[in-house]
Coordinates of C-alpha atoms and ligand atoms in Angstrom, one line a residue:
M265 CA -107.9 19.6 -129.3
N266 CA -110.0 20.4 -132.3
I267 CA -109.4 24.0 -133.5
D268 CA -110.8 25.3 -136.6
W269 CA -107.7 27.3 -137.6
K270 CA -108.9 28.8 -140.7
N271 CA -112.1 30.3 -139.1
L272 CA -110.3 31.9 -135.8
P273 CA -111.8 35.2 -134.9
F274 CA -109.4 37.8 -133.4
G275 CA -110.6 37.4 -130.0
Y276 CA -109.6 35.8 -126.5
F277 CA -108.8 32.1 -126.7
K278 CA -108.1 30.0 -123.5
T279 CA -104.9 28.3 -123.7
D280 CA -103.0 26.2 -121.1
Y281 CA -100.6 28.8 -119.5
N282 CA -99.7 32.2 -118.8
V283 CA -96.8 33.9 -117.1
R284 CA -96.6 36.4 -114.4
C285 CA -93.8 38.3 -112.7
Y286 CA -94.2 40.7 -109.7
Y287 CA -92.1 43.8 -108.9
K288 CA -92.0 44.2 -105.1
N289 CA -89.5 45.8 -102.6
G290 CA -87.6 47.5 -105.3
K291 CA -87.0 44.5 -107.7
W292 CA -88.5 42.1 -110.2
G293 CA -89.0 38.4 -108.8
K294 CA -88.9 35.1 -110.8
I295 CA -91.2 34.4 -113.7
E296 CA -94.2 32.3 -112.5
V297 CA -96.2 30.0 -114.7
S298 CA -99.9 29.7 -114.1
S299 CA -102.7 27.8 -115.6
S300 CA -105.5 30.0 -114.2
E301 CA -107.1 32.8 -116.3
Y302 CA -107.5 35.0 -113.1
F303 CA -105.3 36.5 -110.7
S304 CA -106.2 38.4 -107.4
I305 CA -105.5 42.0 -107.2
H306 CA -105.6 44.6 -104.4
I307 CA -108.7 46.7 -104.4
A308 CA -106.7 49.9 -104.4
A309 CA -104.3 49.0 -107.2
T310 CA -103.4 52.2 -109.3
A311 CA -104.3 50.1 -112.5
L312 CA -107.9 50.0 -111.5
H313 CA -108.3 53.5 -110.4
Y314 CA -106.0 55.7 -112.3
G315 CA -105.2 53.6 -115.4
Q316 CA -101.6 53.0 -114.6
E317 CA -101.1 50.2 -117.0
A318 CA -99.8 49.6 -120.5
F319 CA -100.0 46.7 -122.8
E320 CA -98.4 45.3 -126.1
G321 CA -99.4 43.0 -128.9
L322 CA -97.1 40.9 -131.0
K323 CA -97.3 37.7 -133.0
A324 CA -95.6 34.4 -133.3
F325 CA -95.9 32.4 -136.5
R326 CA -95.4 28.8 -137.6
G327 CA -93.3 29.2 -140.8
I328 CA -93.2 27.1 -144.0
D329 CA -90.1 25.3 -142.6
G330 CA -92.1 24.4 -139.5
K331 CA -90.2 26.8 -137.3
I332 CA -91.6 29.4 -134.9
R333 CA -91.0 33.0 -135.9
I334 CA -91.5 35.9 -133.4
F335 CA -91.7 39.2 -135.3
R336 CA -89.6 42.1 -133.9
W337 CA -90.2 41.3 -130.2
D338 CA -87.4 43.7 -129.2
E339 CA -89.3 46.6 -130.6
N340 CA -92.4 45.6 -128.4
A341 CA -90.2 45.4 -125.4
K342 CA -88.7 48.8 -126.1
R343 CA -92.1 50.3 -126.6
M344 CA -93.6 48.7 -123.5
N345 CA -90.8 50.4 -121.5
R346 CA -91.6 53.8 -123.3
S347 CA -95.2 53.2 -122.2
A348 CA -94.1 52.4 -118.7
D349 CA -92.1 55.6 -118.5
G350 CA -95.0 57.5 -119.8
V351 CA -97.3 56.6 -116.8
L352 CA -94.4 56.3 -114.4
M353 CA -94.3 52.3 -114.0
Q354 CA -91.3 50.1 -113.4
P355 CA -89.5 49.2 -116.7
I356 CA -89.1 45.6 -117.6
P357 CA -85.5 44.5 -118.3
S358 CA -85.3 43.2 -122.0
E359 CA -84.0 39.8 -120.7
L360 CA -87.0 39.5 -118.4
F361 CA -89.3 40.3 -121.3
K362 CA -87.7 37.8 -123.6
E363 CA -87.6 34.9 -121.0
A364 CA -91.3 35.3 -120.2
M365 CA -92.2 35.4 -123.9
L366 CA -90.1 32.2 -124.8
T367 CA -91.5 30.4 -121.7
V368 CA -95.3 31.2 -122.6
I369 CA -94.8 30.4 -126.2
K370 CA -93.1 26.9 -125.4
L371 CA -95.7 26.0 -122.9
N372 CA -98.5 26.7 -125.4
E373 CA -96.7 25.5 -128.5
K374 CA -99.7 23.4 -129.6
Y375 CA -101.8 26.5 -130.1
I376 CA -99.5 28.1 -132.5
P377 CA -101.6 27.8 -135.8
P378 CA -100.2 25.4 -138.6
F379 CA -98.6 27.2 -141.6
G380 CA -101.1 27.7 -144.3
T381 CA -103.9 28.8 -142.2
G382 CA -103.5 32.4 -142.1
A383 CA -103.7 32.5 -138.4
S384 CA -101.0 33.1 -135.8
L385 CA -100.4 33.2 -132.0
Y386 CA -101.0 36.4 -130.6
L387 CA -99.0 37.5 -127.5
R388 CA -100.5 40.0 -125.0
P389 CA -97.9 41.4 -122.6
L390 CA -99.5 43.5 -119.9
L391 CA -97.8 45.7 -117.2
I392 CA -100.1 47.0 -114.3
G393 CA -99.6 49.1 -111.3
S394 CA -100.7 46.6 -108.6
G395 CA -99.7 48.3 -105.4
P396 CA -102.4 50.2 -103.5
E397 CA -102.8 53.9 -103.5
V398 CA -105.7 56.3 -103.0
G399 CA -104.0 59.5 -103.7
V400 CA -103.0 59.9 -107.2
K401 CA -99.4 58.6 -107.4
P402 CA -97.4 55.8 -108.9
A403 CA -97.7 52.4 -107.2
K404 CA -94.8 50.9 -105.4
E405 CA -95.5 47.3 -106.9
Y406 CA -96.1 46.1 -110.5
M407 CA -97.2 43.0 -112.2
F408 CA -96.1 42.0 -115.6
M409 CA -97.8 39.1 -117.3
I410 CA -98.1 37.7 -120.9
F411 CA -101.0 35.5 -122.1
V412 CA -101.3 34.0 -125.6
G413 CA -104.0 32.8 -127.9
P414 CA -104.3 31.8 -131.5
V415 CA -106.0 34.4 -133.7
G416 CA -107.3 34.9 -137.2
P417 CA -107.5 38.3 -138.9
Y418 CA -108.6 41.3 -136.8
F419 CA -111.1 42.4 -139.4
K420 CA -113.5 39.6 -140.4
E421 CA -113.2 40.8 -143.9
G422 CA -109.5 39.8 -143.8
F423 CA -107.5 41.2 -146.7
N424 CA -110.6 42.8 -148.1
P425 CA -111.2 46.4 -148.4
V426 CA -113.3 48.0 -145.6
T427 CA -115.4 51.2 -145.1
I428 CA -114.6 53.7 -142.6
Q429 CA -115.8 56.8 -141.1
I430 CA -114.1 60.3 -140.3
V431 CA -115.5 61.6 -136.9
R432 CA -115.0 65.0 -135.4
D433 CA -117.0 64.7 -132.2
F434 CA -114.5 62.4 -130.3
D435 CA -110.7 62.5 -129.9
R436 CA -108.6 59.5 -129.2
A437 CA -105.9 61.2 -127.6
A438 CA -104.7 65.0 -126.9
P439 CA -101.7 66.4 -128.6
L440 CA -99.6 66.4 -125.5
G441 CA -101.3 63.3 -123.8
T442 CA -100.8 59.6 -124.0
G443 CA -101.4 58.9 -127.6
T444 CA -97.8 57.9 -128.3
I445 CA -98.0 55.1 -125.8
K446 CA -99.9 52.1 -125.6
V447 CA -101.9 52.5 -122.5
G448 CA -105.5 51.1 -121.9
G449 CA -107.0 54.6 -121.2
N450 CA -106.6 55.5 -125.1
Y451 CA -108.7 52.6 -125.9
A452 CA -111.4 53.6 -123.2
A453 CA -111.6 56.9 -124.8
S454 CA -111.9 55.5 -128.3
L455 CA -114.9 53.0 -127.5
K456 CA -117.8 55.3 -127.9
A457 CA -116.8 56.6 -131.3
S458 CA -115.9 53.0 -132.3
E459 CA -118.9 51.3 -131.2
R460 CA -121.1 54.0 -132.8
A461 CA -119.2 53.5 -136.2
H462 CA -119.9 49.8 -136.0
D463 CA -123.6 50.3 -135.3
E464 CA -123.6 52.8 -138.3
G465 CA -122.1 50.0 -140.5
F466 CA -118.4 51.0 -140.6
A467 CA -115.3 48.8 -139.9
S468 CA -113.5 51.6 -138.0
V469 CA -113.1 55.4 -137.2
L470 CA -110.7 57.7 -138.6
F471 CA -109.6 60.2 -135.9
L472 CA -108.4 63.5 -136.9
D473 CA -105.9 65.8 -134.9
A474 CA -107.6 67.0 -131.9
K475 CA -106.5 70.6 -132.1
E476 CA -107.6 71.7 -135.5
K477 CA -109.5 68.6 -137.0
I478 CA -107.8 69.1 -140.3
F479 CA -105.2 66.4 -140.3
I480 CA -105.6 62.6 -140.3
D481 CA -104.4 61.0 -137.0
E482 CA -105.2 57.3 -136.4
C483 CA -107.5 54.7 -137.9
G484 CA -109.0 53.3 -134.7
P485 CA -106.3 50.9 -133.2
A486 CA -104.2 51.2 -136.2
N487 CA -101.8 53.7 -138.2
F488 CA -103.0 55.0 -141.3
F489 CA -101.1 55.0 -144.7
A490 CA -101.7 56.1 -148.2
I491 CA -100.1 55.4 -151.5
K492 CA -99.9 58.1 -154.2
G493 CA -98.0 57.0 -157.3
N494 CA -94.8 55.6 -156.0
K495 CA -94.9 57.2 -152.6
Y496 CA -95.8 55.7 -149.4
I497 CA -97.2 58.6 -147.0
T498 CA -98.1 58.2 -143.4
P499 CA -99.2 60.8 -140.8
K500 CA -96.6 62.7 -138.5
S501 CA -98.5 63.6 -135.2
N502 CA -97.7 63.8 -131.7
S503 CA -100.7 61.9 -130.6
I504 CA -100.4 58.5 -132.6
L505 CA -98.8 55.3 -131.6
P506 CA -95.6 54.5 -133.3
S507 CA -96.6 51.3 -135.0
I508 CA -94.0 48.5 -135.5
T509 CA -96.0 47.4 -138.5
N510 CA -95.9 50.7 -140.1
M511 CA -92.1 51.1 -139.3
S512 CA -91.7 47.6 -141.1
L513 CA -93.8 48.7 -144.2
I514 CA -91.7 51.9 -144.4
D515 CA -88.5 49.8 -144.6
L516 CA -90.1 47.6 -147.1
A517 CA -91.6 50.3 -149.2
K518 CA -88.1 52.0 -149.4
D519 CA -86.6 48.6 -150.2
M520 CA -89.2 48.3 -153.0
G521 CA -88.0 51.7 -154.5
M522 CA -90.8 53.7 -153.1
E523 CA -90.4 57.2 -151.7
V524 CA -91.6 57.5 -148.1
E525 CA -93.2 60.5 -146.6
R526 CA -94.0 61.1 -143.0
R527 CA -95.9 64.3 -142.7
Q528 CA -99.1 65.8 -141.8
I529 CA -102.0 64.6 -144.2
A530 CA -105.0 66.9 -144.5
V531 CA -108.3 65.2 -144.8
D532 CA -108.9 67.0 -148.3
E533 CA -105.9 65.2 -149.7
L534 CA -107.7 61.9 -149.5
A535 CA -109.3 62.6 -153.0
E536 CA -105.8 62.4 -154.5
F537 CA -104.6 59.2 -153.2
D538 CA -104.5 55.8 -155.2
E539 CA -104.7 53.5 -152.2
V540 CA -105.3 54.0 -148.5
G541 CA -105.0 51.5 -145.7
A542 CA -104.6 51.0 -141.9
C543 CA -101.7 48.9 -140.5
G544 CA -101.1 47.2 -137.1
T545 CA -100.0 43.8 -135.8
A546 CA -103.5 42.5 -135.5
A547 CA -104.7 43.1 -139.0
V548 CA -101.2 43.7 -140.8
I549 CA -102.8 45.7 -143.5
T550 CA -106.3 46.5 -143.9
P551 CA -107.1 48.1 -147.2
I552 CA -109.7 50.8 -147.0
K553 CA -112.2 51.3 -150.0
K554 CA -114.3 53.9 -148.9
I555 CA -114.1 56.8 -146.3
L556 CA -117.2 58.7 -145.3
D557 CA -117.0 62.0 -143.5
R558 CA -119.8 61.9 -140.9
D559 CA -120.1 65.6 -140.8
S560 CA -119.9 66.7 -144.3
T561 CA -121.2 63.4 -145.8
K562 CA -118.3 63.6 -148.3
V563 CA -117.2 60.3 -149.6
F564 CA -113.9 59.2 -150.7
E565 CA -113.5 56.0 -152.7
F566 CA -110.6 53.6 -153.6
C567 CA -110.2 50.1 -154.9
K568 CA -112.8 50.8 -157.7
D569 CA -112.8 47.1 -158.6
G570 CA -113.4 46.0 -155.0
K571 CA -110.0 44.6 -154.5
A572 CA -107.0 46.0 -152.4
G573 CA -104.5 48.2 -154.4
P574 CA -101.4 46.6 -156.2
L575 CA -98.9 48.3 -154.0
S576 CA -100.8 47.7 -150.7
T577 CA -101.1 44.2 -151.9
K578 CA -97.4 43.9 -152.6
L579 CA -96.3 45.2 -149.2
Y580 CA -98.9 43.0 -147.4
K581 CA -97.5 39.8 -149.3
R582 CA -93.9 40.7 -148.6
L583 CA -94.4 41.4 -144.9
Q584 CA -96.5 38.2 -144.4
G585 CA -94.0 36.2 -146.5
I586 CA -91.2 37.4 -144.2
Q587 CA -93.3 36.6 -141.0
Y588 CA -94.1 33.1 -142.4
G589 CA -90.5 32.4 -143.5
E590 CA -91.5 32.3 -147.3
V591 CA -89.5 35.6 -148.2
E592 CA -85.9 36.5 -147.2
D593 CA -85.8 38.3 -143.8
K594 CA -83.1 40.7 -145.1
F595 CA -83.8 43.1 -142.1
G596 CA -83.3 40.4 -139.5
W597 CA -86.8 41.0 -138.0
N598 CA -87.6 37.3 -137.0
L599 CA -86.5 35.6 -133.8
I600 CA -86.5 32.0 -135.0
L601 CA -87.0 29.1 -132.5
Ligands
PLP90 C1 -101.0 48.9 -131.1 C2 -101.4 49.9 -131.8 C3 -101.2 50.2 -133.3 C4 -100.3 49.2 -134.0 O1 -98.9 49.0 -133.8 P1 -98.1 47.7 -134.2 O2 -96.9 47.9 -133.4 O3 -98.0 47.8 -135.6 O4 -99.1 46.6 -133.8 C5 -101.5 51.4 -133.9 N1 -102.3 52.3 -133.2 C6 -102.6 52.2 -131.9 C7 -103.6 53.1 -131.2 C8 -102.2 51.1 -131.2 O5 -102.5 50.7 -129.9

């Protein structure tokens, strides 16, 4: 095994094993270990036709002490069940989620990147409607699986500021739609805007509220936050996904003596912010240096010296420090193996 840990992309990486579990006849079966990257699926599975599926993303880290740390897995397990409820799938008992997760991590332990490389092991739980239906209704059978793989930073720039684009001709999710749950359909809906933004030279898209196009919603597949003086401000909206990273940054900001506001943020307010960024498991924090409005061609600039702002940097370091076991985990976020 010869892995260039320091230059890993955020992408699929084949490892030795994955785990699967099937819900049939009204109950979950035993966890099965597989070394295949494939599974066979019924041609009429609801996941394929009607998008009855949900996924999660979380990370395991090799700490400074050599121990494995899994960050806030219980929050991912809870959110997966909220997603399951949102598209009428069978929930996964927390103990089943945990056992599947520990099994797949232990079987692939050699793929956990060494401490100091900035990389981590990404876990991808997936829940799909696997039973056949042709009429639109929930399946009677489900499949839960987790695969893992070592990953580097999500944005190839790492903790370097990126440029993003405000769009109005696409919505990611409707106000009373599925924006608050982690289902694949939201991602399918964001692909066109996101690929166009990449083609036009931007790292990501900033979606606005679908109804009025006044307020900031989400930054591609990540939550948005801003810093103004000693305040951490993040959007309140009924179409964004409650990010566990954002929730953690809010706790850290409060702990650092910052004020926290969760409220609607108008696009025009961008001109008043000192720092802005996107946050999520994949990238932790991605500082934003420039936001271009695709329609008005208005430009908002941050990080005038080209570097991430001081408070974003402090929050990023503290969160990563906790994840790698370098900083006291006073909130008890890590499950240490
Ligand atoms: C997963 C996801 C996030 C980030 O959530 P984390 O729990 O921090 O990883 C943000 N926005 C969307 C749309 C997501 O799917």
